[in-house]
mmCIF file of C-alpha atoms in Angstrom:
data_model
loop_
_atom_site.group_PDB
_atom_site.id
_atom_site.type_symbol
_atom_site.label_atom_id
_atom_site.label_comp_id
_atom_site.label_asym_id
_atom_site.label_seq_id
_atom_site.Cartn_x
_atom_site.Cartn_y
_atom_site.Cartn_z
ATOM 1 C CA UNK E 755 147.280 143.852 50.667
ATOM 2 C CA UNK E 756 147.741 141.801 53.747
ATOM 3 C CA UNK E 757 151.586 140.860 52.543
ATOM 4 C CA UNK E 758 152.431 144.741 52.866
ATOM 5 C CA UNK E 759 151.038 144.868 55.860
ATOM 6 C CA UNK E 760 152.386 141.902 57.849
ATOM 7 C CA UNK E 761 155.475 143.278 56.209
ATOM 8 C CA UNK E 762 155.403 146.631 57.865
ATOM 9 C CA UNK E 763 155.163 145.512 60.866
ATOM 10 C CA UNK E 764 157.109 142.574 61.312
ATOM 11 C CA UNK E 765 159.995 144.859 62.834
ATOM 12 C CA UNK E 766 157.444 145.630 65.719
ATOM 13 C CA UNK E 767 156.700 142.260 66.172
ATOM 14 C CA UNK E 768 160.224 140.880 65.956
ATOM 15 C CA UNK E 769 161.126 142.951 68.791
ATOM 16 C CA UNK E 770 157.809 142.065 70.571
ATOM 17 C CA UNK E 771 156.079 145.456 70.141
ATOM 18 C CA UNK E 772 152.243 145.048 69.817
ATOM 19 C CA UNK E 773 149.791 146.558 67.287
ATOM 20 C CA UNK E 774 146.885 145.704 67.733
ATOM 21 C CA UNK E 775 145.217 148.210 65.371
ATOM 22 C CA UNK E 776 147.662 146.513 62.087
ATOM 23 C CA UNK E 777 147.238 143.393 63.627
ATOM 24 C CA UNK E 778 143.425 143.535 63.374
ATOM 25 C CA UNK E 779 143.655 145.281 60.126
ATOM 26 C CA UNK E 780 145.559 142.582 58.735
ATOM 27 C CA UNK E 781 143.300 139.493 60.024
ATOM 28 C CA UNK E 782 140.685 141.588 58.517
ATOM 29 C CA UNK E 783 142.501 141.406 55.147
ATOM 30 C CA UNK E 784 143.272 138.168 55.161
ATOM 31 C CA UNK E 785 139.965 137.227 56.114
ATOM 32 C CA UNK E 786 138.120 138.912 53.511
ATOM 33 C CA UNK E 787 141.244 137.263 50.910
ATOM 34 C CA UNK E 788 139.955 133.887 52.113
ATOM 35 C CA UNK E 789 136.255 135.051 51.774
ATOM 36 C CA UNK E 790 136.704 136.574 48.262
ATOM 37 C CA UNK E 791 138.984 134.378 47.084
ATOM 38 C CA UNK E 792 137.612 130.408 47.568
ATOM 39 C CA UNK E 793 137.822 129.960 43.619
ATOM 40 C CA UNK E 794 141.211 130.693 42.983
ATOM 41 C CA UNK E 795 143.353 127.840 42.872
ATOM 42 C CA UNK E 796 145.604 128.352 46.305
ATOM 43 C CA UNK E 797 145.022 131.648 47.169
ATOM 44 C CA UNK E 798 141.980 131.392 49.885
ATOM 45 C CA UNK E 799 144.178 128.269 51.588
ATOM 46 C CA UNK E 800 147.385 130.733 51.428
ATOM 47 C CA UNK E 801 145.367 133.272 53.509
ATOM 48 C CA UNK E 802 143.520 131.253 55.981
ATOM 49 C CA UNK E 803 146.820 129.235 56.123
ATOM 50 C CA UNK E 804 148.235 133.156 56.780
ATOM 51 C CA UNK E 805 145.365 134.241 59.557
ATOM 52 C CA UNK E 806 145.888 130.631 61.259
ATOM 53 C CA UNK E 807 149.907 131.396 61.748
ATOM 54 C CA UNK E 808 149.506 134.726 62.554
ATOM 55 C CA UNK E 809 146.513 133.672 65.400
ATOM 56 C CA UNK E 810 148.740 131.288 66.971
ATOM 57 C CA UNK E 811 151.169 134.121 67.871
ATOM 58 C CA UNK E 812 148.542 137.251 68.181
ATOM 59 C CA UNK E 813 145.510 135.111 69.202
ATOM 60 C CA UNK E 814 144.547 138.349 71.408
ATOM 61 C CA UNK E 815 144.748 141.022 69.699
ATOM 62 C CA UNK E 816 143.156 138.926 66.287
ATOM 63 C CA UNK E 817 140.511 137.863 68.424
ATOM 64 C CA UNK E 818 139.580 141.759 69.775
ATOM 65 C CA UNK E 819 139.563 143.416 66.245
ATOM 66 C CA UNK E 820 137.695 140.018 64.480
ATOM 67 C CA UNK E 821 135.047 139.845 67.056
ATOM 68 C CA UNK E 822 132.103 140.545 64.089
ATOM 69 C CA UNK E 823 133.823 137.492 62.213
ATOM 70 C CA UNK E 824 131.648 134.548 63.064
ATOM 71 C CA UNK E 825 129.160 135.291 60.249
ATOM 72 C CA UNK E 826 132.268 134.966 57.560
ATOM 73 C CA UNK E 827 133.654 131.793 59.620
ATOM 74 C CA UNK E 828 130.121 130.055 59.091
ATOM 75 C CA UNK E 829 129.681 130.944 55.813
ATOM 76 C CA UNK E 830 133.495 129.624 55.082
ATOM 77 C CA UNK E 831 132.633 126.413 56.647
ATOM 78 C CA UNK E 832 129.484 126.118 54.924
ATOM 79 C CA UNK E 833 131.298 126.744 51.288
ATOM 80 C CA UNK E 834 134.146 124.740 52.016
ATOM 81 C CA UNK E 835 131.987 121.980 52.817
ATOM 82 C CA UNK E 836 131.726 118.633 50.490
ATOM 83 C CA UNK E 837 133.479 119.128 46.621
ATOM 84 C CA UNK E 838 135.712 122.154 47.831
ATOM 85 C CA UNK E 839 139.138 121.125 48.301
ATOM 86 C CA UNK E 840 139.923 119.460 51.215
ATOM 87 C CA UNK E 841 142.409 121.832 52.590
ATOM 88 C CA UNK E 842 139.675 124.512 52.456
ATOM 89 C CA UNK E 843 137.538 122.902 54.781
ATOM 90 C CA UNK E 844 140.657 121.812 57.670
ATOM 91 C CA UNK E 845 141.180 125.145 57.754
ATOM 92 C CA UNK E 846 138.128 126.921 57.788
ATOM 93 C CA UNK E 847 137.135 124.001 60.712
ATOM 94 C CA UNK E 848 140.582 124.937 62.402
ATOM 95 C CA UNK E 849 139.927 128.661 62.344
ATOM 96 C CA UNK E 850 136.240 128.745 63.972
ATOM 97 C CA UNK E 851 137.639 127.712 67.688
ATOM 98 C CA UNK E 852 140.300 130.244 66.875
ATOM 99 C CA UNK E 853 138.506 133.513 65.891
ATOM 100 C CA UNK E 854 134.898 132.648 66.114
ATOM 101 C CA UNK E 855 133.736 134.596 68.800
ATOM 102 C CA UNK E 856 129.570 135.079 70.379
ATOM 103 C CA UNK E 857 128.035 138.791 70.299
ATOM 104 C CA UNK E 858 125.833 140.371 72.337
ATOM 105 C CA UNK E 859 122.697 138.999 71.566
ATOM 106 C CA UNK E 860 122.998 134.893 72.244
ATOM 107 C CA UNK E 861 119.178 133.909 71.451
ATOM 108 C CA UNK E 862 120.890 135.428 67.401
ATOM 109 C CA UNK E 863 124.042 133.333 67.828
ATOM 110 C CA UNK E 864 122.319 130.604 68.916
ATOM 111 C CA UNK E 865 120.192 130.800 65.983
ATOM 112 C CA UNK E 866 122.610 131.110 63.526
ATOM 113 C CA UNK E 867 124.837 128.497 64.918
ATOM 114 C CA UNK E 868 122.134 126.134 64.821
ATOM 115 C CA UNK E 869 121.437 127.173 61.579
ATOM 116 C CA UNK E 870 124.925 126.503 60.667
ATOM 117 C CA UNK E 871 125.146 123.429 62.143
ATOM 118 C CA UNK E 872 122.211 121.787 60.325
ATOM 119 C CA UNK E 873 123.358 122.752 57.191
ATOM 120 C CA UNK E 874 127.005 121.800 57.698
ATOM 121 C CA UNK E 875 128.142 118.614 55.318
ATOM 122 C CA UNK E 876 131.469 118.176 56.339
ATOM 123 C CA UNK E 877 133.041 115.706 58.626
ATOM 124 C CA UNK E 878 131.675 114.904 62.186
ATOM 125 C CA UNK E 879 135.217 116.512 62.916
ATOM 126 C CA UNK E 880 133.783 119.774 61.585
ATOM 127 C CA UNK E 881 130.565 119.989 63.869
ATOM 128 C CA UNK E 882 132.680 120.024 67.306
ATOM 129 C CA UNK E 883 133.677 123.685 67.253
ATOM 130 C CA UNK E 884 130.407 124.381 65.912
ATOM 131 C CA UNK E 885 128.736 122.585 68.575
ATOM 132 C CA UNK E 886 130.882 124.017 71.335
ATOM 133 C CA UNK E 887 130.219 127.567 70.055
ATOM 134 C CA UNK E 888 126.772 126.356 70.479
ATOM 135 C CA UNK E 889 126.430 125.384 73.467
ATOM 136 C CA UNK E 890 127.840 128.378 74.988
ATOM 137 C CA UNK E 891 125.414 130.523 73.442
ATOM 138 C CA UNK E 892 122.422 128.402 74.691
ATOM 139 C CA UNK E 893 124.273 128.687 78.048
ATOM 140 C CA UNK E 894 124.081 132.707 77.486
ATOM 141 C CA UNK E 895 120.506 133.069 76.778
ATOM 142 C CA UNK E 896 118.651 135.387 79.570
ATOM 143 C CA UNK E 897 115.549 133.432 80.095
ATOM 144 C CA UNK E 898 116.672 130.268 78.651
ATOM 145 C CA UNK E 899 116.583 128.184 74.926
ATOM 146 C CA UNK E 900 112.592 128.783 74.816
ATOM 147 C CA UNK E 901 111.637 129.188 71.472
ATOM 148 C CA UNK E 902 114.583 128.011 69.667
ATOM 149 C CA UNK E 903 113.945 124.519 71.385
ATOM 150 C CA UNK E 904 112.764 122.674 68.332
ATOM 151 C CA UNK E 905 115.554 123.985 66.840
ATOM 152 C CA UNK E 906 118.608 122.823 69.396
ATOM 153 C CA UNK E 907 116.440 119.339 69.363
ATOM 154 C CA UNK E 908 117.379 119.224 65.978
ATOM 155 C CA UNK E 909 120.779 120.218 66.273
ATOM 156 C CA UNK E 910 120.840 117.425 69.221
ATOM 157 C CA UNK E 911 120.219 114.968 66.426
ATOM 158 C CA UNK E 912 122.229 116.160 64.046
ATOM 159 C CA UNK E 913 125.134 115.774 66.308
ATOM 160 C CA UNK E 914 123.557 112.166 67.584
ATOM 161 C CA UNK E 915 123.582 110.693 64.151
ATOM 162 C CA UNK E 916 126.846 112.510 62.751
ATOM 163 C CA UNK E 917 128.820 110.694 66.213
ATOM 164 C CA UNK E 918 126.884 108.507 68.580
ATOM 165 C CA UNK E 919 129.010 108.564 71.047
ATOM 166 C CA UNK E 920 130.153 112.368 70.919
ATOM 167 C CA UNK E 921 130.518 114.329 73.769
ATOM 168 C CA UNK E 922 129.584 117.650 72.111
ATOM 169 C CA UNK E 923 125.852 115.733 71.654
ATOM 170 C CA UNK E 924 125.799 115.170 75.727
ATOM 171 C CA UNK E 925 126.908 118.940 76.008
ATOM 172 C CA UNK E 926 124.288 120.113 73.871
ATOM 173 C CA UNK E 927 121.502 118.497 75.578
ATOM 174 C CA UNK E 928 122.398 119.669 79.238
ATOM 175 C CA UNK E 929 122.787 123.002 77.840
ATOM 176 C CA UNK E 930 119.233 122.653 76.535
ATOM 177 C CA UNK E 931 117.772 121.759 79.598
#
C-alpha cells in the first residue's frame, strides 16, 4: 500500500534524508494504483494526484526508479482520453513530462510514441508532451528517422490539424529532416 509506505518514510524525508529505493517503490505503487484502478470512482485521480505531489519534491529519485514507466504513461493517456473523467486525463497529460522518460532503443520509442500520438483523442493540450517526447527520440535515432518516416509524416499532421500554429508541429518536422 503506497499510504504505508509514504508513511514510513516521511520522518526521513521531513528531515531531508533521501531514499531512493522507498521512494521508487512507492511511485511504483502508486503508479500501478492509478493503472489498476481507472474505474473506481476517485481512487486512480487520488494516486496520480499522489505520484504528481510526491514528483514535484523527489522528481530525481522518481524519475531513476520509474524509468520503464512510459509504456503505463501512454497507455494512461490513451484510457483517460475522451468519456473518462476529466481529471483523469489533466493528470495523466501532467504526469508524462514528469516521469515519462526514453530507453535505450529510440527507433522503439519513437515508434511507440508515434503510435501514441495518432491514437491520442484528447485535447491539442495533451499532444505537446507527447510530441516533445517525440521529437527527442527522432533526434536519438543512430542513422536517422528512415523507415519510420511515413509514420512521423503522419504524426506531423496530426499535430498540424490538432494546432495550426503549434510549435511542437515545427519541432517535429526539423527533427524529421
Amino acid at each position: 500500500d503506497a499510504r504505508r509506505q509514504l508513511l514510513a518514510m516521511e520522518p526521513d524525508l521531513r528531515a531531508g534524508e533521501s531514499c531512493p529505493g522507498a521512494l521508487g517503490e512507492a511511485g511504483r505503487t502508486l503508479l500501478a494504483a492509478a493503472a489498476l484502478l481507472l474505474d473506481a470512482t476517485g481512487s486512480a485521480q487520488a494516486a496520480m494526484r499522489a505520484l504528481l505531489h510526491l514528483s514535484s519534491s523527489q522528481r530525481g529519485a522518481l524519475r531513476n526508479a520509474l524509468g520503464d514507466a512510459l509504456p503505463v504513461l501512454l497507455w494512461l493517456l490513451e484510457v483517460a482520453g475522451p468519456g473518462s473523467k476529466g481529471e483523469e486525463a489533466e493528470l495523466s497529460v501532467a504526469l508524462l513530462p514528469v516521469l515519462g522518460q526514453l530507453g535505450s532503443d529510440a527507433a522503439a520509442d519513437a515508434r511507440m510514441l508515434a503510435l501514441a500520438l495518432l491514437r491520442c483523442e484528447a485535447s491539442p493540450d495533451a499532444l505537446e508532451p507527447l510530441a516533445l517526447l517525440l521529437e527527442s527520440a527522432v533526434e536519438r535515432i543512430p542513422r536517422g528517422a528512415g523507415p519510420l518516416t511515413g509514420l512521423l509524416q503522419r504524426c506531423l499532421g496530426r499535430l498540424q490539424e490538432a494546432d495550426p500554429r503549434g510549435k511542437a508541429a515545427a519541432r517535429l518536422e526539423t527533427a524529421i529532416r
